[in-house]
């Protein structure tokens, strides 16, 4: 497995949970001493100053990158392709905690590839998720509720999972998020076959 020194953190959760906002807040709080990296994702959609800061690619460019082995992880969701560059392996080998916004369906691939993997699931009550999605102005309440009700894949049984319920202030969620990241320093590699660890916050 790759990245035995560092720790790969996969941030997952439903639309409207506030993953990007929490990660942005954490970047502003964490210092060089924390040694936490937030690599940009490669996405087949145009950049949007009001959304995630990502590297835009065409579908053709993305397909070539996949064929060339340019991604440590990649997946498709909501009509787009998403990739995490292989540079994460360099950061992990150097002992960093690497945090990526990831698809829940890619957790098993990450666990097979990297030694130290933790999932941070950011979620919120259904009504909160629906109201946040509707506020974006791209979906109706019915469409948003249908999206929220989609069943997510189960986690592999041997992956450490921490959960943040982001239904209060953003600052509270950021504090919880940073506390989890800092707690991973020196953590033992995930023991294969261990029971799923869930901590509700």
Tab-separated table of N, CA and C in Angstrom, residues 46-164:
chain	number	residue	atom	x	y	z
A	46	UNK	N	-16.631	23.661	-15.779
A	46	UNK	CA	-15.968	24.949	-15.737
A	46	UNK	C	-15.788	25.415	-14.298
A	47	UNK	N	-14.744	26.188	-14.069
A	47	UNK	CA	-14.520	26.752	-12.743
A	47	UNK	C	-15.596	27.775	-12.424
A	48	UNK	N	-15.943	27.853	-11.141
A	48	UNK	CA	-16.960	28.781	-10.676
A	48	UNK	C	-16.410	29.472	-9.433
A	49	UNK	N	-16.245	30.805	-9.469
A	49	UNK	CA	-15.660	31.503	-8.312
A	49	UNK	C	-16.466	31.340	-7.035
A	50	UNK	N	-17.755	30.981	-7.166
A	50	UNK	CA	-18.601	30.811	-5.990
A	50	UNK	C	-18.622	29.375	-5.485
A	51	UNK	N	-17.863	28.487	-6.147
A	51	UNK	CA	-17.867	27.081	-5.762
A	51	UNK	C	-16.436	26.616	-5.512
A	52	UNK	N	-16.246	25.312	-5.596
A	52	UNK	CA	-14.939	24.711	-5.330
A	52	UNK	C	-13.873	25.203	-6.306
A	53	UNK	N	-12.678	25.447	-5.792
A	53	UNK	CA	-11.532	25.800	-6.622
A	53	UNK	C	-10.935	24.506	-7.167
A	54	UNK	N	-11.214	24.205	-8.434
A	54	UNK	CA	-10.743	22.955	-9.009
A	54	UNK	C	-10.044	23.205	-10.342
A	55	UNK	N	-9.406	22.154	-10.860
A	55	UNK	CA	-8.777	22.214	-12.175
A	55	UNK	C	-9.791	21.691	-13.189
A	56	UNK	N	-10.181	22.536	-14.138
A	56	UNK	CA	-11.177	22.140	-15.134
A	56	UNK	C	-10.526	21.341	-16.258
A	57	UNK	N	-11.216	20.293	-16.699
A	57	UNK	CA	-10.756	19.468	-17.803
A	57	UNK	C	-11.932	19.123	-18.700
A	58	UNK	N	-11.656	18.876	-19.965
A	58	UNK	CA	-12.692	18.330	-20.841
A	58	UNK	C	-12.775	16.826	-20.586
A	59	UNK	N	-13.860	16.211	-21.056
A	59	UNK	CA	-13.989	14.767	-20.898
A	59	UNK	C	-12.853	14.038	-21.614
A	60	UNK	N	-12.432	14.561	-22.766
A	60	UNK	CA	-11.343	13.936	-23.504
A	60	UNK	C	-10.031	14.041	-22.719
A	61	UNK	N	-9.753	15.222	-22.182
A	61	UNK	CA	-8.541	15.404	-21.387
A	61	UNK	C	-8.549	14.480	-20.171
A	62	UNK	N	-9.720	14.345	-19.571
A	62	UNK	CA	-9.832	13.492	-18.386
A	62	UNK	C	-9.575	12.036	-18.756
A	63	UNK	N	-10.151	11.593	-19.858
A	63	UNK	CA	-9.966	10.207	-20.294
A	63	UNK	C	-8.492	9.909	-20.571
A	64	UNK	N	-7.795	10.855	-21.182
A	64	UNK	CA	-6.366	10.678	-21.453
A	64	UNK	C	-5.597	10.590	-20.134
A	65	UNK	N	-5.959	11.448	-19.181
A	65	UNK	CA	-5.284	11.435	-17.882
A	65	UNK	C	-5.496	10.097	-17.164
A	66	UNK	N	-6.700	9.546	-17.256
A	66	UNK	CA	-6.974	8.237	-16.656
A	66	UNK	C	-6.099	7.177	-17.309
A	67	UNK	N	-6.023	7.197	-18.633
A	67	UNK	CA	-5.217	6.217	-19.370
A	67	UNK	C	-3.739	6.340	-19.018
A	68	UNK	N	-3.299	7.538	-18.727
A	68	UNK	CA	-1.893	7.773	-18.378
A	68	UNK	C	-1.589	7.500	-16.906
A	69	UNK	N	-2.606	7.151	-16.121
A	69	UNK	CA	-2.396	6.886	-14.704
A	69	UNK	C	-2.122	8.130	-13.888
A	70	UNK	N	-2.734	9.259	-14.302
A	70	UNK	CA	-2.446	10.533	-13.645
A	70	UNK	C	-3.163	10.700	-12.307
A	71	UNK	N	-4.158	9.857	-12.032
A	71	UNK	CA	-4.964	10.039	-10.834
A	71	UNK	C	-4.722	8.934	-9.804
A	72	UNK	N	-4.679	9.334	-8.547
A	72	UNK	CA	-4.650	8.364	-7.465
A	72	UNK	C	-6.022	7.746	-7.273
A	73	UNK	N	-7.058	8.561	-7.478
A	73	UNK	CA	-8.449	8.121	-7.408
A	73	UNK	C	-9.244	8.900	-8.446
A	74	UNK	N	-10.269	8.280	-9.016
A	74	UNK	CA	-11.171	9.026	-9.889
A	74	UNK	C	-12.531	8.341	-9.897
A	75	UNK	N	-13.557	9.127	-10.207
A	75	UNK	CA	-14.924	8.605	-10.208
A	75	UNK	C	-15.820	9.529	-11.030
A	76	UNK	N	-17.046	9.073	-11.274
A	76	UNK	CA	-18.061	9.882	-11.953
A	76	UNK	C	-19.242	10.097	-11.021
A	77	UNK	N	-19.777	11.299	-11.042
A	77	UNK	CA	-20.945	11.615	-10.225
A	77	UNK	C	-21.645	12.834	-10.803
A	78	UNK	N	-22.971	12.807	-10.817
A	78	UNK	CA	-23.781	13.946	-11.248
A	78	UNK	C	-23.380	14.439	-12.640
A	79	UNK	N	-23.015	13.499	-13.521
A	79	UNK	CA	-22.710	13.858	-14.897
A	79	UNK	C	-21.318	14.395	-15.144
A	80	UNK	N	-20.466	14.400	-14.117
A	80	UNK	CA	-19.093	14.887	-14.262
A	80	UNK	C	-18.096	13.821	-13.819
A	81	UNK	N	-16.853	13.989	-14.259
A	81	UNK	CA	-15.765	13.126	-13.813
A	81	UNK	C	-14.896	13.896	-12.826
A	82	UNK	N	-14.432	13.205	-11.793
A	82	UNK	CA	-13.635	13.821	-10.737
A	82	UNK	C	-12.365	13.008	-10.531
A	83	UNK	N	-11.240	13.675	-10.333
A	83	UNK	CA	-9.992	12.975	-10.111
A	83	UNK	C	-9.143	13.628	-9.039
A	84	UNK	N	-8.359	12.807	-8.353
A	84	UNK	CA	-7.393	13.265	-7.357
A	84	UNK	C	-6.010	12.916	-7.897
A	85	UNK	N	-5.162	13.906	-8.077
A	85	UNK	CA	-3.848	13.687	-8.676
A	85	UNK	C	-2.950	12.777	-7.860
A	86	UNK	N	-2.025	12.137	-8.539
A	86	UNK	CA	-1.106	11.213	-7.875
A	86	UNK	C	-0.149	11.920	-6.924
A	87	UNK	N	-0.133	13.246	-6.960
A	87	UNK	CA	0.738	13.987	-6.040
A	87	UNK	C	0.395	13.713	-4.581
A	88	UNK	N	-0.833	13.237	-4.325
A	88	UNK	CA	-1.195	12.938	-2.933
A	88	UNK	C	-0.245	11.899	-2.349
A	89	UNK	N	0.251	10.995	-3.189
A	89	UNK	CA	1.186	9.987	-2.694
A	89	UNK	C	2.475	10.592	-2.179
A	90	UNK	N	2.937	11.662	-2.849
A	90	UNK	CA	4.154	12.352	-2.414
A	90	UNK	C	3.930	12.989	-1.043
A	91	UNK	N	2.793	13.653	-0.884
A	91	UNK	CA	2.476	14.286	0.403
A	91	UNK	C	2.362	13.237	1.514
A	92	UNK	N	1.717	12.111	1.208
A	92	UNK	CA	1.558	11.057	2.210
A	92	UNK	C	2.906	10.458	2.598
A	93	UNK	N	3.758	10.230	1.612
A	93	UNK	CA	5.088	9.690	1.905
A	93	UNK	C	5.895	10.634	2.788
A	94	UNK	N	5.592	11.947	2.687
A	94	UNK	CA	6.291	12.945	3.503
A	94	UNK	C	5.656	13.088	4.887
A	95	UNK	N	4.600	12.314	5.164
A	95	UNK	CA	3.991	12.328	6.483
A	95	UNK	C	2.834	13.285	6.670
A	96	UNK	N	2.337	13.876	5.586
A	96	UNK	CA	1.248	14.847	5.692
A	96	UNK	C	-0.103	14.152	5.858
A	97	UNK	N	-1.053	14.898	6.390
A	97	UNK	CA	-2.450	14.499	6.350
A	97	UNK	C	-3.046	15.147	5.101
A	98	UNK	N	-3.566	14.333	4.203
A	98	UNK	CA	-4.080	14.816	2.924
A	98	UNK	C	-5.596	14.694	2.929
A	99	UNK	N	-6.285	15.820	2.708
A	99	UNK	CA	-7.736	15.874	2.810
A	99	UNK	C	-8.338	16.111	1.434
A	100	UNK	N	-9.230	15.220	1.002
A	100	UNK	CA	-9.858	15.366	-0.306
A	100	UNK	C	-11.367	15.173	-0.196
A	101	UNK	N	-12.089	15.969	-0.956
A	101	UNK	CA	-13.530	15.817	-1.107
A	101	UNK	C	-13.745	14.677	-2.081
A	102	UNK	N	-14.366	13.607	-1.622
A	102	UNK	CA	-14.377	12.365	-2.384
A	102	UNK	C	-15.781	11.788	-2.481
A	103	UNK	N	-15.958	10.878	-3.424
A	103	UNK	CA	-17.206	10.134	-3.539
A	103	UNK	C	-17.187	8.955	-2.562
A	104	UNK	N	-18.314	8.721	-1.934
A	104	UNK	CA	-18.408	7.577	-1.020
A	104	UNK	C	-18.144	6.266	-1.759
A	105	UNK	N	-18.474	6.235	-3.056
A	105	UNK	CA	-18.257	5.020	-3.846
A	105	UNK	C	-16.777	4.722	-4.065
A	106	UNK	N	-15.905	5.712	-3.823
A	106	UNK	CA	-14.461	5.528	-4.026
A	106	UNK	C	-13.721	5.145	-2.754
A	107	UNK	N	-14.423	5.038	-1.644
A	107	UNK	CA	-13.760	4.750	-0.372
A	107	UNK	C	-13.056	3.397	-0.413
A	108	UNK	N	-13.708	2.388	-0.979
A	108	UNK	CA	-13.104	1.054	-1.028
A	108	UNK	C	-11.818	1.074	-1.856
A	109	UNK	N	-11.821	1.799	-2.977
A	109	UNK	CA	-10.614	1.905	-3.800
A	109	UNK	C	-9.482	2.556	-3.019
A	110	UNK	N	-9.814	3.612	-2.286
A	110	UNK	CA	-8.796	4.307	-1.497
A	110	UNK	C	-8.247	3.395	-0.408
A	111	UNK	N	-9.114	2.641	0.237
A	111	UNK	CA	-8.682	1.741	1.313
A	111	UNK	C	-7.752	0.656	0.780
A	112	UNK	N	-8.007	0.194	-0.456
A	112	UNK	CA	-7.149	-0.823	-1.061
A	112	UNK	C	-5.788	-0.253	-1.456
A	113	UNK	N	-5.771	1.043	-1.736
A	113	UNK	CA	-4.552	1.671	-2.261
A	113	UNK	C	-3.652	2.247	-1.178
A	114	UNK	N	-4.242	2.797	-0.135
A	114	UNK	CA	-3.470	3.524	0.871
A	114	UNK	C	-3.607	2.877	2.249
A	115	UNK	N	-2.532	2.972	3.033
A	115	UNK	CA	-2.494	2.288	4.329
A	115	UNK	C	-3.349	2.975	5.385
A	116	UNK	N	-3.269	4.298	5.471
A	116	UNK	CA	-3.948	5.042	6.531
A	116	UNK	C	-5.070	5.879	5.934
A	117	UNK	N	-6.283	5.407	6.073
A	117	UNK	CA	-7.442	6.093	5.484
A	117	UNK	C	-8.501	6.307	6.548
A	118	UNK	N	-8.984	7.533	6.636
A	118	UNK	CA	-10.114	7.854	7.503
A	118	UNK	C	-11.150	8.612	6.681
A	119	UNK	N	-12.397	8.285	6.892
A	119	UNK	CA	-13.506	8.993	6.261
A	119	UNK	C	-14.091	9.977	7.268
A	120	UNK	N	-14.281	11.212	6.836
A	120	UNK	CA	-15.068	12.163	7.626
A	120	UNK	C	-16.359	12.405	6.853
A	121	UNK	N	-17.440	11.935	7.405
A	121	UNK	CA	-18.756	12.112	6.770
A	121	UNK	C	-19.405	13.366	7.345
A	122	UNK	N	-19.675	14.326	6.481
A	122	UNK	CA	-20.370	15.549	6.882
A	122	UNK	C	-21.803	15.436	6.386
A	123	UNK	N	-22.745	15.576	7.281
A	123	UNK	CA	-24.137	15.410	6.914
A	123	UNK	C	-24.998	16.412	7.679
A	124	UNK	N	-26.299	16.340	7.473
A	124	UNK	CA	-27.257	17.215	8.155
A	124	UNK	C	-28.633	16.574	8.022
A	125	UNK	N	-29.596	16.983	8.837
A	125	UNK	CA	-30.953	16.444	8.695
A	125	UNK	C	-31.507	16.698	7.291
A	126	UNK	N	-32.406	15.836	6.860
A	126	UNK	CA	-32.929	15.891	5.492
A	126	UNK	C	-33.497	17.263	5.126
A	127	UNK	N	-34.291	17.854	6.002
A	127	UNK	CA	-34.899	19.154	5.679
A	127	UNK	C	-33.839	20.234	5.492
A	128	UNK	N	-32.769	20.162	6.266
A	128	UNK	CA	-31.682	21.133	6.123
A	128	UNK	C	-30.980	20.953	4.782
A	129	UNK	N	-30.725	19.704	4.405
A	129	UNK	CA	-30.083	19.428	3.121
A	129	UNK	C	-30.935	19.938	1.973
A	130	UNK	N	-32.227	19.658	2.025
A	130	UNK	CA	-33.126	20.081	0.945
A	130	UNK	C	-33.156	21.598	0.824
A	131	UNK	N	-33.252	22.300	1.937
A	131	UNK	CA	-33.325	23.761	1.884
A	131	UNK	C	-32.036	24.355	1.320
A	132	UNK	N	-30.894	23.772	1.651
A	132	UNK	CA	-29.616	24.275	1.127
A	132	UNK	C	-29.505	24.028	-0.369
A	133	UNK	N	-29.945	22.868	-0.831
A	133	UNK	CA	-29.887	22.563	-2.262
A	133	UNK	C	-30.816	23.495	-3.040
A	134	UNK	N	-32.021	23.706	-2.543
A	134	UNK	CA	-32.982	24.585	-3.210
A	134	UNK	C	-32.455	26.008	-3.277
A	135	UNK	N	-31.742	26.438	-2.237
A	135	UNK	CA	-31.205	27.800	-2.189
A	135	UNK	C	-30.194	28.052	-3.297
A	136	UNK	N	-29.609	27.007	-3.854
A	136	UNK	CA	-28.667	27.181	-4.958
A	136	UNK	C	-29.372	27.611	-6.241
A	137	UNK	N	-30.674	27.356	-6.315
A	137	UNK	CA	-31.455	27.810	-7.461
A	137	UNK	C	-31.385	26.913	-8.687
A	138	UNK	N	-30.865	25.692	-8.536
A	138	UNK	CA	-30.739	24.798	-9.689
A	138	UNK	C	-31.733	23.646	-9.658
A	139	UNK	N	-32.368	23.413	-8.509
A	139	UNK	CA	-33.288	22.285	-8.382
A	139	UNK	C	-34.527	22.702	-7.594
A	140	UNK	N	-35.642	22.038	-7.892
A	140	UNK	CA	-36.864	22.267	-7.128
A	140	UNK	C	-36.768	21.507	-5.808
A	141	UNK	N	-37.721	21.787	-4.921
A	141	UNK	CA	-37.734	21.088	-3.642
A	141	UNK	C	-37.918	19.585	-3.855
A	142	UNK	N	-38.754	19.215	-4.819
A	142	UNK	CA	-38.970	17.801	-5.109
A	142	UNK	C	-37.712	17.120	-5.626
A	143	UNK	N	-37.014	17.795	-6.526
A	143	UNK	CA	-35.767	17.234	-7.059
A	143	UNK	C	-34.707	17.123	-5.968
A	144	UNK	N	-34.654	18.143	-5.126
A	144	UNK	CA	-33.682	18.127	-4.036
A	144	UNK	C	-33.964	16.990	-3.063
A	145	UNK	N	-35.230	16.784	-2.731
A	145	UNK	CA	-35.576	15.715	-1.798
A	145	UNK	C	-35.262	14.341	-2.399
A	146	UNK	N	-35.495	14.201	-3.708
A	146	UNK	CA	-35.169	12.941	-4.377
A	146	UNK	C	-33.662	12.679	-4.317
A	147	UNK	N	-32.873	13.732	-4.523
A	147	UNK	CA	-31.418	13.591	-4.461
A	147	UNK	C	-30.970	13.164	-3.055
A	148	UNK	N	-31.551	13.796	-2.046
A	148	UNK	CA	-31.159	13.521	-0.657
A	148	UNK	C	-31.512	12.092	-0.248
A	149	UNK	N	-32.596	11.551	-0.801
A	149	UNK	CA	-33.070	10.228	-0.403
A	149	UNK	C	-32.309	9.084	-1.083
A	150	UNK	N	-31.435	9.406	-2.048
A	150	UNK	CA	-30.682	8.345	-2.715
A	150	UNK	C	-29.817	7.597	-1.713
A	151	UNK	N	-29.842	6.271	-1.813
A	151	UNK	CA	-29.065	5.449	-0.877
A	151	UNK	C	-27.592	5.476	-1.254
A	152	UNK	N	-26.762	5.761	-0.302
A	152	UNK	CA	-25.313	5.790	-0.524
A	152	UNK	C	-24.741	4.398	-0.318
A	153	UNK	N	-23.631	4.078	-1.009
A	153	UNK	CA	-22.987	2.768	-0.813
A	153	UNK	C	-22.512	2.603	0.635
A	154	UNK	N	-22.487	1.367	1.089
A	154	UNK	CA	-21.980	1.084	2.427
A	154	UNK	C	-20.463	1.303	2.465
A	155	UNK	N	-19.956	1.624	3.643
A	155	UNK	CA	-18.517	1.750	3.820
A	155	UNK	C	-17.886	0.362	3.947
A	156	UNK	N	-16.642	0.208	3.494
A	156	UNK	CA	-15.927	-1.041	3.783
A	156	UNK	C	-15.871	-1.243	5.294
A	157	UNK	N	-15.905	-2.476	5.756
A	157	UNK	CA	-15.991	-2.727	7.204
A	157	UNK	C	-14.754	-2.340	7.988
A	158	UNK	N	-13.621	-2.114	7.312
A	158	UNK	CA	-12.389	-1.858	8.041
A	158	UNK	C	-11.895	-0.424	7.889
A	159	UNK	N	-12.797	0.494	7.555
A	159	UNK	CA	-12.415	1.902	7.394
A	159	UNK	C	-12.929	2.707	8.577
A	160	UNK	N	-12.047	3.507	9.139
A	160	UNK	CA	-12.407	4.390	10.252
A	160	UNK	C	-13.293	5.510	9.729
A	161	UNK	N	-14.437	5.738	10.353
A	161	UNK	CA	-15.383	6.768	9.919
A	161	UNK	C	-15.719	7.689	11.087
A	162	UNK	N	-15.582	8.989	10.853
A	162	UNK	CA	-15.987	10.005	11.827
A	162	UNK	C	-17.123	10.806	11.203
A	163	UNK	N	-18.102	11.177	11.992
A	163	UNK	CA	-19.269	11.856	11.441
A	163	UNK	C	-19.465	13.220	12.100
A	164	UNK	N	-19.737	14.237	11.269
A	164	UNK	CA	-20.063	15.582	11.735
A	164	UNK	C	-21.460	15.918	11.236
